[in-house]
Amino acid sequence: MGELGEFGLIALVNQGRTHTPGVLLGPGDDAAVIAAPEGRFVVTTDMLVQDRHFRTDWSSPHDIGRKAIAQNAADVVAMGAVPSAFVVGLGCPSDTPVEFVRALADGMWAEAGRAGASIAGGDMVRSPILIISVTAFGDPRRAPIKLSGARPGDVVAVAGRLGFSAAGLAVLSSGGDAAEFADVVAAHRVPQPPYEAVLELPDAAEITALTDVSDGLLADLGHIAESSRVAIDLEAAALAVPELESVGNALGVDPLDWILAGGEDHAFAATFANSGDLPQGWVRIGRVRPGAGVTVDGILRSGPAGWESFA
Amino acid sequence: MGELGEFGLIALVNQGRTHTPGVLLGPGDDAAVIAAPEGRFVVTTDMLVQDRHFRTDWSSPHDIGRKAIAQNAADVVAMGAVPSAFVVGLGCPSDTPVEFVRALADGMWAEAGRAGASIAGGDMVRSPILIISVTAFGDPRRAPIKLSGARPGDVVAVAGRLGFSAAGLAVLSSGGDAAEFADVVAAHRVPQPPYEAVLELPDAAEITALTDVSDGLLADLGHIAESSRVAIDLEAAALAVPELESVGNALGVDPLDWILAGGEDHAFAATFANSGDLPQGWVRIGRVRPGAGVTVDGILRSGPAGWESFA
């Protein structure tokens, strides 16, 4: 890509793209302009570092692009907001093949489209390793759903998959048979946050707190418990994931470890005040109680709770 | 910083900060919430890579933090928008001293304050080298001032310093006397975009195109000329910078090279339709003509026009 230069590359990755209506002014000026019809916008940012957050020998550039966008879109949706746009900073070595960058951009646009938004701009720089920085925006069409709203008596529920990405990572890390366990390996390469489970919540759903499971279920519910000053008790039986049993047997791992501490699936975890039927796509996994901390069947679980940078 | 961990570090850099009113919800949830009273917002992003965009032996962490924010704030202001907030992604080695990160954050907050905004959130990850990704937001209180509005007959003007940062870089690169040429070295370490020259433009100022000088005057005016489909002719006499003569003499460089091709000062360059007095802070440097390209006293200048990544 040294031959194309920065401006040639920017033209290349933007070629033939169609922006969603929320992008009022796209790439090409000093800054982009994004619609914020509610008079405010939601913003989140993540940095992904080669060999720490992704490996080019485990994932295609298209998969890496999708994952980078998905994990940011999930954070926007986890506020109860509708994704409106993304901007992307990309650092890469000057000998990076142009095809790699194009496939990365294609993956980003594909996942942005799944989330209903497009990529409004970015920056490209030379760097000794691949670095992807994504910032995502959303329209908060309702009051932001924060971590702090859970109350004793609320039902704890989850939408989306738990433990799949961690199981896939375990297969890849152990040199296991990626073809035999293709489902979990694919889940590690590209998370599939169930955006619609949040975006199509009926108004009557009394959702009180919401987050996406990025660091691990215990860690992320821990953030809700701490912010809301409550305890959360999960029911192990409700967390069982039959699809993970054969992988667990093959690798000698209790799948519950992946389910409780594995991040990156970007499922959504929430608390609901109404004790009736849960909205479409949501499964009950526990109950909010007075107190502090997160327990499983009433017991504090030892061992790693999830991902922490620098840990 | 390995000892503090990600969440400890996030608490540290946010300790004791006061957010500006535009930050409706700051760090601590899945995403931040920023006010966009005009129903739209301006956004720009830049990635800074250690040893490419900054050197820790040439600049203090406080200076690096200020520069990272200043260059993004300048892009927001270059759209005619008022900075409202920033988010920051930071990648750094786990043996980075906590004091370094704190000073970097202090520098960012200092420059954000100069621009009238605060830092609404971010991400911290482990990385083999220092990487800083800044995304900046602004309120477009008037129609965005784009690159494409220049018309033949317009006056070309600049607000702020040209060539200082490039001269400072030349002193540092050549091992010259940083103390003797402290002004230009300081200008390289921390640019001082004259935000107020744009933010306090009177309504009567018929500004037609605007950019900040980040890549170099010729390169950035080239973007205006290309987008507006016009030619720009500069007057060499109007560009002379007496303060750069002694540095030029010491290093055997024609200061006009720094003035025309040196970026990073983040001056503002604009075109104005009215031929009367220029607004406060603006100096006339040339004229828009029919045609294409940027000339100096009517002559196309050979040699490097400015910074391009991967070049």
XYZ file of C-alpha atoms in Angstrom:
622
model
C 0.000 0.000 0.000
C 3.051 2.272 0.077
C 2.535 2.722 -3.651
C -1.034 4.006 -3.394
C -0.349 6.535 -0.646
C -2.793 7.746 1.981
C -5.125 9.621 -0.347
C -5.229 6.808 -2.906
C -6.052 4.337 -0.152
C -8.787 6.546 1.265
C -10.315 6.745 -2.208
C -10.029 2.968 -2.570
C -11.793 2.026 0.665
C -14.575 4.536 0.019
C -15.129 3.561 -3.611
C -18.690 2.520 -4.414
C -20.035 2.895 -0.876
C -23.548 4.166 -0.196
C -24.011 6.097 3.012
C -27.043 5.687 5.232
C -29.169 8.856 5.601
C -27.709 9.735 9.005
C -24.377 10.590 7.362
C -25.005 14.173 6.254
C -21.427 14.717 5.018
C -19.059 11.805 4.448
C -15.307 11.571 3.872
C -13.384 14.257 2.002
C -13.532 17.352 4.182
C -11.849 18.269 7.474
C -14.598 16.424 9.337
C -17.803 14.475 8.697
C -21.293 15.605 9.726
C -23.719 13.130 11.336
C -27.404 13.585 12.091
C -28.459 13.638 15.735
C -32.227 14.053 15.470
C -32.724 13.628 19.232
C -30.410 16.552 20.018
C -27.832 14.212 21.540
C -25.833 11.207 20.491
C -24.270 8.148 22.028
C -20.561 7.468 21.434
C -18.181 4.632 22.236
C -14.661 3.792 21.096
C -12.473 0.661 21.064
C -8.898 0.089 20.001
C -7.918 -3.318 18.564
C -4.251 -4.295 18.488
C -2.819 -7.025 16.265
C -1.904 -10.240 18.148
C -3.727 -9.002 21.217
C -7.308 -8.559 19.969
C -7.007 -10.396 16.655
C -4.552 -12.559 14.730
C -4.237 -12.428 10.974
C -3.447 -16.160 10.876
C -6.708 -16.996 12.700
C -9.078 -14.518 11.074
C -9.535 -13.151 7.567
C -9.328 -9.365 7.160
C -13.067 -9.390 6.366
C -13.762 -11.129 9.705
C -11.478 -8.716 11.584
C -13.321 -5.764 10.039
C -16.730 -7.187 10.972
C -15.636 -7.894 14.546
C -14.203 -4.409 15.042
C -17.492 -2.827 14.001
C -19.700 -5.380 15.805
C -18.120 -4.837 19.203
C -18.639 -1.076 18.944
C -22.165 -1.346 17.539
C -22.994 -3.619 20.496
C -21.893 -0.895 22.931
C -24.127 1.654 21.186
C -27.094 -0.728 21.253
C -26.330 -1.534 24.903
C -27.321 2.070 25.686
C -30.658 1.509 23.940
C -29.489 3.603 20.973
C -29.744 2.929 17.235
C -26.355 2.881 15.448
C -26.047 5.875 13.109
C -22.409 5.940 11.928
C -18.851 4.842 12.587
C -15.429 6.427 12.089
C -12.324 4.269 11.816
C -8.625 4.917 12.429
C -6.352 2.380 10.774
C -2.645 1.996 11.396
C -0.772 -0.524 9.271
C 2.696 -1.352 7.963
C 3.442 0.122 4.539
C 3.899 -3.369 3.067
C 0.323 -4.342 3.942
C -1.292 -5.671 0.754
C -3.928 -3.337 -0.668
C -6.253 -6.361 -0.910
C -5.989 -6.830 2.853
C -7.102 -3.252 3.483
C -9.917 -3.543 0.965
C -11.218 -6.767 2.578
C -10.949 -5.191 6.043
C -13.008 -2.218 4.822
C -15.517 -4.545 3.129
C -15.987 -6.431 6.417
C -16.470 -3.143 8.276
C -19.072 -1.956 5.784
C -20.865 -5.324 5.895
C -21.237 -5.249 9.683
C -22.071 -1.527 9.675
C -24.870 -2.377 7.256
C -26.115 -5.175 9.554
C -26.282 -2.542 12.298
C -28.130 -0.130 9.981
C -25.329 2.431 9.642
C -22.332 3.329 7.484
C -18.738 4.471 7.899
C -18.575 8.243 7.766
C -14.826 8.800 7.779
C -11.499 7.915 9.278
C -7.753 8.183 9.258
C -5.003 5.982 7.808
C -1.450 6.046 9.102
C 1.692 3.985 8.899
C 2.352 1.825 11.956
C 4.693 -1.099 12.690
C 1.692 -3.310 13.562
C -1.967 -3.337 12.597
C -4.083 -1.107 14.833
C -7.795 -0.556 14.358
C -9.607 2.158 16.245
C -13.378 2.308 15.847
C -15.667 5.002 17.207
C -19.394 4.326 16.949
C -22.371 6.679 17.208
C -26.044 6.128 17.893
C -29.385 7.878 18.229
C -30.815 7.402 21.712
C -34.476 7.045 20.691
C -35.362 6.419 24.332
C -33.666 7.502 27.563
C -30.228 5.834 27.689
C -30.437 2.411 29.357
C -27.630 2.611 31.895
C -25.848 0.116 34.123
C -27.284 1.692 37.243
C -31.012 0.955 36.998
C -31.270 -2.636 38.334
C -33.423 -3.081 41.454
C -33.899 -6.055 43.819
C -36.607 -8.310 42.429
C -35.776 -7.614 38.781
C -35.323 -10.570 36.436
C -31.865 -10.998 34.869
C -31.983 -12.075 31.230
C -29.711 -12.497 28.268
C -30.168 -12.229 24.482
C -27.619 -13.875 22.219
C -24.907 -16.447 22.663
C -22.623 -16.992 25.649
C -19.344 -18.915 25.663
C -19.169 -19.529 21.914
C -16.357 -17.083 21.221
C -14.319 -18.295 24.207
C -14.797 -21.925 23.103
C -13.668 -20.994 19.583
C -10.624 -19.192 20.966
C -9.815 -22.291 23.067
C -9.993 -24.488 19.942
C -7.688 -22.144 17.996
C -5.266 -21.666 20.925
C -4.970 -25.407 21.588
C -4.387 -26.212 17.931
C -7.671 -28.170 18.022
C -9.682 -29.149 14.955
C -11.113 -25.839 13.694
C -13.169 -27.718 11.074
C -14.771 -30.078 13.624
C -15.794 -27.157 15.813
C -16.514 -24.740 12.987
C -19.484 -23.121 14.773
C -17.558 -21.876 17.778
C -14.508 -20.927 15.717
C -16.733 -18.858 13.428
C -18.320 -17.282 16.516
C -14.859 -16.281 17.736
C -13.941 -14.798 14.377
C -17.172 -12.816 13.972
C -19.480 -12.174 16.927
C -23.152 -11.789 16.099
C -24.672 -9.369 18.568
C -28.472 -9.718 18.398
C -29.032 -5.992 17.850
C -32.751 -6.521 17.131
C -33.388 -8.000 20.602
C -32.738 -4.507 21.988
C -33.753 -2.301 19.068
C -37.172 -3.997 18.804
C -37.925 -4.073 22.523
C -41.597 -3.197 23.009
C -42.243 0.027 24.908
C -43.931 -2.044 27.613
C -40.713 -3.923 28.370
C -39.624 -2.491 31.702
C -35.900 -2.845 31.056
C -33.982 -1.328 33.977
C -30.304 -1.957 33.126
C -28.478 -3.183 30.038
C -24.960 -4.014 28.911
C -23.266 -6.092 26.255
C -21.184 -9.082 27.279
C -17.744 -8.057 26.083
C -15.505 -8.907 29.054
C -17.427 -11.960 30.310
C -20.884 -12.498 31.829
C -19.698 -12.342 35.461
C -17.566 -9.261 34.803
C -20.230 -7.397 32.853
C -23.065 -8.270 35.247
C -20.616 -7.239 37.963
C -20.604 -3.749 36.412
C -24.421 -3.668 36.603
C -24.390 -4.959 40.196
C -21.795 -2.395 41.246
C -23.408 0.572 39.441
C -26.882 -0.385 40.687
C -25.678 -1.320 44.213
C -27.415 -4.678 44.089
C -26.503 -8.372 44.042
C -27.171 -10.629 41.078
C -27.729 -14.367 41.462
C -27.573 -16.547 38.350
C -29.091 -20.000 37.925
C -26.513 -22.461 36.565
C -29.250 -24.621 35.014
C -30.496 -21.672 32.939
C -26.993 -21.039 31.627
C -26.290 -24.507 30.180
C -25.413 -24.384 26.479
C -25.760 -27.893 24.957
C -23.814 -26.881 21.802
C -20.693 -26.326 23.909
C -20.599 -29.769 25.566
C -18.749 -31.626 22.817
C -16.108 -28.881 22.560
C -15.742 -28.898 26.334
C -15.310 -32.678 26.362
C -12.734 -32.543 23.564
C -10.658 -29.881 25.354
C -11.282 -31.060 28.924
C -12.924 -27.765 29.925
C -16.173 -27.208 31.809
C -18.199 -25.128 29.295
C -19.609 -23.143 32.219
C -16.171 -21.451 32.445
C -16.603 -20.153 28.898
C -20.227 -19.180 29.530
C -19.449 -17.244 32.719
C -16.045 -15.729 31.957
C -15.718 -15.726 28.165
C -16.252 -12.363 26.524
C -16.468 -11.243 22.925
C -19.803 -12.856 22.018
C -21.444 -9.467 22.572
C -24.675 -10.960 23.802
C -26.831 -8.470 25.693
C -27.479 -8.866 29.410
C -30.278 -6.926 31.048
C -32.534 -6.619 34.015
C -36.322 -6.296 33.678
C -38.707 -4.983 36.328
C -41.788 -6.830 35.087
C -41.930 -10.472 36.098
C -44.220 -11.565 33.245
C -43.088 -12.969 29.895
C -39.755 -11.660 28.671
C -39.624 -9.887 25.287
C -38.760 -11.822 22.125
C -35.192 -13.121 22.085
C -34.572 -12.861 25.837
C -33.938 -15.804 28.204
C -34.150 -15.593 31.977
C -30.885 -16.493 33.728
C -31.287 -15.128 37.263
C -32.613 -12.585 39.693
C -31.521 -9.266 41.213
C -31.291 -9.314 45.023
C -30.284 -6.839 47.719
C -26.562 -6.910 48.456
C -23.462 -6.882 46.290
C -21.598 -9.110 43.843
C -22.575 -11.786 41.352
C -23.237 -15.362 42.463
C -24.178 -18.596 40.684
C -26.811 -20.646 42.568
C -26.011 -18.455 45.552
C -22.280 -19.151 45.521
C -19.454 -16.711 44.678
C -17.419 -18.267 41.890
C -13.648 -18.246 42.164
C -11.313 -18.034 39.180
C -11.064 -15.490 36.415
C -14.198 -13.436 35.878
C -13.291 -12.113 32.466
C -11.032 -9.994 30.324
C -9.099 -7.054 31.667
C -6.444 -5.155 29.728
C -2.984 -4.993 31.417
C -4.073 -7.749 33.864
C 0.661 0.321 34.757
C 0.293 -3.460 34.627
C -0.290 -3.287 38.383
C -3.216 -0.896 38.220
C -5.092 -2.745 35.476
C -7.454 -1.247 32.915
C -10.208 -0.248 35.321
C -7.797 1.250 37.846
C -6.157 3.284 35.089
C -9.479 4.512 33.751
C -10.381 5.655 37.273
C -6.971 7.369 37.573
C -7.143 9.402 34.358
C -10.717 10.490 35.084
C -10.085 11.425 38.712
C -11.010 14.998 39.586
C -12.103 16.006 36.087
C -15.006 18.370 35.492
C -16.967 17.824 32.322
C -18.231 20.649 30.144
C -22.049 20.845 29.884
C -22.110 19.167 26.446
C -21.095 15.852 28.029
C -24.483 14.541 29.197
C -23.068 11.178 30.360
C -19.346 10.651 30.839
C -17.189 7.551 31.338
C -18.470 4.505 33.214
C -21.245 3.055 31.067
C -21.229 1.174 27.732
C -21.116 4.509 25.903
C -21.070 8.237 26.598
C -23.855 10.662 25.664
C -23.030 14.043 24.077
C -25.332 16.982 23.398
C -25.981 17.903 19.774
C -28.284 20.920 20.123
C -28.237 21.605 16.365
C -29.594 18.115 15.566
C -26.293 17.140 13.958
C -22.650 16.952 14.949
C -19.256 17.221 13.338
C -16.763 14.380 13.844
C -13.117 13.803 12.959
C -10.561 11.202 14.033
C -6.755 10.933 13.969
C -4.407 8.151 14.959
C -0.947 9.041 16.324
C 1.763 6.413 16.320
C 4.902 6.571 18.479
C 8.083 7.464 16.532
C 6.014 8.420 13.512
C 3.823 11.230 14.834
C 5.619 11.876 18.120
C 8.771 10.870 19.975
C 8.904 10.481 23.710
C 12.520 11.749 23.746
C 11.507 14.977 21.981
C 8.207 15.724 23.692
C 6.882 15.373 27.221
C 3.743 13.244 27.693
C 1.866 16.449 28.560
C 2.917 17.983 25.207
C 1.986 14.801 23.308
C -1.457 14.835 24.913
C -1.999 18.507 24.047
C -0.905 17.987 20.445
C -3.186 14.954 19.949
C -6.207 16.957 21.093
C -5.193 20.186 19.296
C -4.916 18.586 15.876
C -8.401 17.097 16.190
C -9.949 20.231 17.665
C -8.488 22.156 14.702
C -10.318 19.843 12.274
C -13.609 20.426 14.088
C -13.089 24.205 14.070
C -12.080 23.996 10.387
C -15.704 22.994 9.674
C -16.908 26.135 11.471
C -18.029 24.015 14.440
C -17.504 24.524 18.180
C -15.674 21.624 19.898
C -18.048 19.796 22.256
C -16.202 16.636 23.364
C -13.435 14.143 22.635
C -13.037 10.394 23.077
C -9.581 8.831 23.266
C -8.251 5.344 22.572
C -4.871 4.682 24.153
C -2.647 1.706 23.453
C 0.529 1.376 25.500
C 3.053 -1.168 26.741
C 2.246 -2.622 30.150
C 5.500 -1.239 31.576
C 4.476 2.346 30.756
C 4.842 4.372 33.969
C 1.534 5.413 35.466
C 2.934 8.950 35.726
C 3.387 9.018 31.949
C -0.269 8.146 31.380
C -1.407 10.659 33.963
C 0.656 13.451 32.335
C -0.638 12.464 28.880
C -4.218 12.680 30.172
C -3.485 16.012 31.901
C -2.184 17.409 28.594
C -5.281 16.183 26.791
C -7.583 17.765 29.350
C -5.611 21.034 29.238
C -5.965 21.364 25.461
C -9.583 20.155 25.525
C -10.242 22.962 27.986
C -8.532 25.494 25.682
C -10.934 24.321 22.977
C -13.905 24.632 25.357
C -14.648 20.902 25.675
C -13.826 17.849 27.773
C -12.964 14.191 27.313
C -16.111 12.108 27.484
C -14.660 8.604 27.403
C -12.218 6.229 25.822
C -10.531 2.872 25.766
C -7.188 1.620 27.136
C -5.457 -1.429 25.761
C -2.057 -3.061 25.879
C 0.070 -2.470 22.782
C 3.767 -2.957 21.970
C 4.096 0.764 21.132
C 2.261 3.893 22.177
C -0.792 4.579 20.004
C -3.163 7.484 20.573
C -6.466 7.659 18.750
C -8.528 10.801 19.222
C -12.050 11.395 17.947
C -13.376 14.934 18.279
C -16.921 16.287 18.104
C -18.359 19.714 17.484
C -21.578 21.686 17.218
C -21.984 23.223 13.779
C -23.558 26.497 14.882
C -23.553 27.642 11.243
C -23.662 25.677 7.977
C -20.469 23.586 7.762
C -17.672 25.544 6.057
C -16.446 23.075 3.474
C -13.433 22.848 1.165
C -15.597 23.313 -1.900
C -16.882 26.875 -1.598
C -13.961 28.964 -2.951
C -14.766 31.109 -6.027
C -12.499 33.065 -8.406
C -11.935 36.532 -7.000
C -12.023 35.394 -3.354
C -9.213 36.504 -1.056
C -7.037 33.740 0.433
C -6.091 34.344 4.060
C -4.497 32.575 6.970
C -4.879 32.779 10.755
C -2.122 31.407 12.936
C 1.473 30.396 12.425
C 3.048 28.775 9.370
C 6.381 26.942 9.270
C 7.083 27.069 13.000
C 6.435 23.382 13.659
C 8.471 22.301 10.622
C 11.360 24.554 11.701
C 11.199 23.062 15.200
C 11.203 19.561 13.780
C 14.221 20.479 11.645
C 16.084 21.721 14.737
C 15.298 18.515 16.663
C 16.078 16.240 13.673
C 19.411 17.907 12.967
C 20.481 17.792 16.608
C 20.457 21.596 16.572
C 20.326 23.789 19.648
C 16.803 23.321 20.990
C 17.392 26.001 23.626
C 18.572 28.625 21.085
C 15.483 28.036 18.954
C 13.087 27.370 21.829
C 10.139 29.098 20.119
C 10.007 26.833 17.084
C 10.812 23.707 19.091
C 7.925 24.527 21.447
C 5.708 25.114 18.410
C 6.598 21.654 17.131
C 5.866 20.055 20.482
C 2.525 21.806 20.967
C 0.717 23.510 18.085
C -1.474 26.454 19.009
C -4.382 26.532 16.580
C -6.020 29.980 16.839
C -9.497 28.524 17.445
C -10.926 31.966 18.230
C -10.078 33.326 14.754
C -12.778 30.983 13.409
C -15.123 30.691 16.377
C -15.399 34.483 16.700
C -15.804 35.230 12.986
C -18.439 37.937 12.598
C -21.599 36.860 10.754
C -20.743 39.424 8.068
C -17.498 37.602 7.201
C -18.244 35.970 3.872
C -16.016 32.954 4.429
C -16.398 30.559 1.486
C -13.943 27.724 2.238
C -11.889 26.750 5.272
C -9.349 24.148 6.318
C -6.635 23.729 8.913
C -3.011 23.495 7.806
C -2.120 20.000 8.940
C -0.298 18.550 5.906
C 1.312 21.793 4.666
C -0.029 25.053 3.216
C 0.378 24.007 -0.441
C -1.166 20.575 0.198
C -4.087 21.882 2.233
C -4.855 24.802 -0.104
C -4.543 22.193 -2.873
C -7.495 20.383 -1.270
C -9.520 23.607 -1.374
C -8.469 24.292 -4.995
C -9.365 20.751 -6.065
C -12.700 20.593 -4.197
C -13.685 24.086 -5.374
C -12.335 23.576 -8.929
C -10.349 26.786 -8.804
C -6.717 27.906 -8.824
C -5.051 29.597 -5.879
C -2.146 32.011 -6.276
C -0.127 32.950 -3.213
C 2.042 36.028 -2.768
C 5.509 35.072 -1.502
C 6.002 38.505 0.081
C 2.864 38.020 2.201
C 4.151 34.665 3.447
C 7.500 35.822 4.836
C 7.944 34.976 8.531
C 10.797 37.053 10.010
C 10.994 34.821 13.129
C 12.085 31.883 10.963
C 15.038 33.594 9.281
C 17.653 32.935 11.946
C 16.663 29.244 12.187
C 16.790 28.996 8.394
C 20.249 30.571 8.335
C 21.532 28.246 11.075
C 20.263 25.138 9.276
C 20.870 26.306 5.690
C 17.190 26.040 4.772
C 14.986 28.564 2.966
C 12.217 29.195 5.546
C 9.730 29.420 2.669
C 10.037 25.614 2.387
C 8.790 25.273 5.962
C 6.074 27.886 5.418
C 4.750 26.273 2.245
C 5.222 22.557 2.946
C 5.457 22.214 6.727
C 2.335 20.935 8.421
C 1.332 20.508 12.037
C 1.031 24.170 12.994
C -2.715 23.862 12.521
C -3.126 27.401 11.348
C -6.407 28.011 9.537
C -6.476 28.819 5.817
C -9.624 30.232 4.259
C -11.115 32.059 1.339
C -13.317 35.125 1.761
C -15.730 36.545 -0.792
C -15.702 40.106 0.505
C -12.699 42.113 -0.552
C -12.884 44.585 2.339
C -11.019 44.309 5.634
C -10.375 40.764 6.791
C -11.754 39.703 10.188
C -9.594 39.912 13.315
C -6.640 37.528 13.258
C -6.618 36.905 9.503
C -3.833 37.903 7.092
C -4.201 38.034 3.316
C -1.797 35.702 1.488
C -3.244 35.393 -2.014
C -6.170 35.261 -4.393
C -8.477 32.632 -5.901
C -8.395 32.511 -9.723
C -10.044 30.409 -12.405
C -8.067 27.264 -13.231
C -6.462 24.568 -11.123
C -3.527 24.081 -8.756
C -1.698 26.260 -6.261
C 1.001 28.693 -7.403
C 3.316 31.129 -5.637
C 3.689 34.468 -7.472
C 2.160 32.693 -10.446
C 4.672 29.836 -10.516
C 4.037 26.166 -9.707
C 6.459 25.177 -7.004
C 8.354 21.927 -7.341
C 9.428 19.761 -4.427
C 7.443 18.209 -1.607
C 4.082 19.832 -0.983
C 3.487 18.321 2.403
C 2.894 15.274 4.519
C 1.348 12.119 3.188
C 1.164 8.841 5.106
C 2.759 5.833 3.370
C 4.539 8.180 0.919
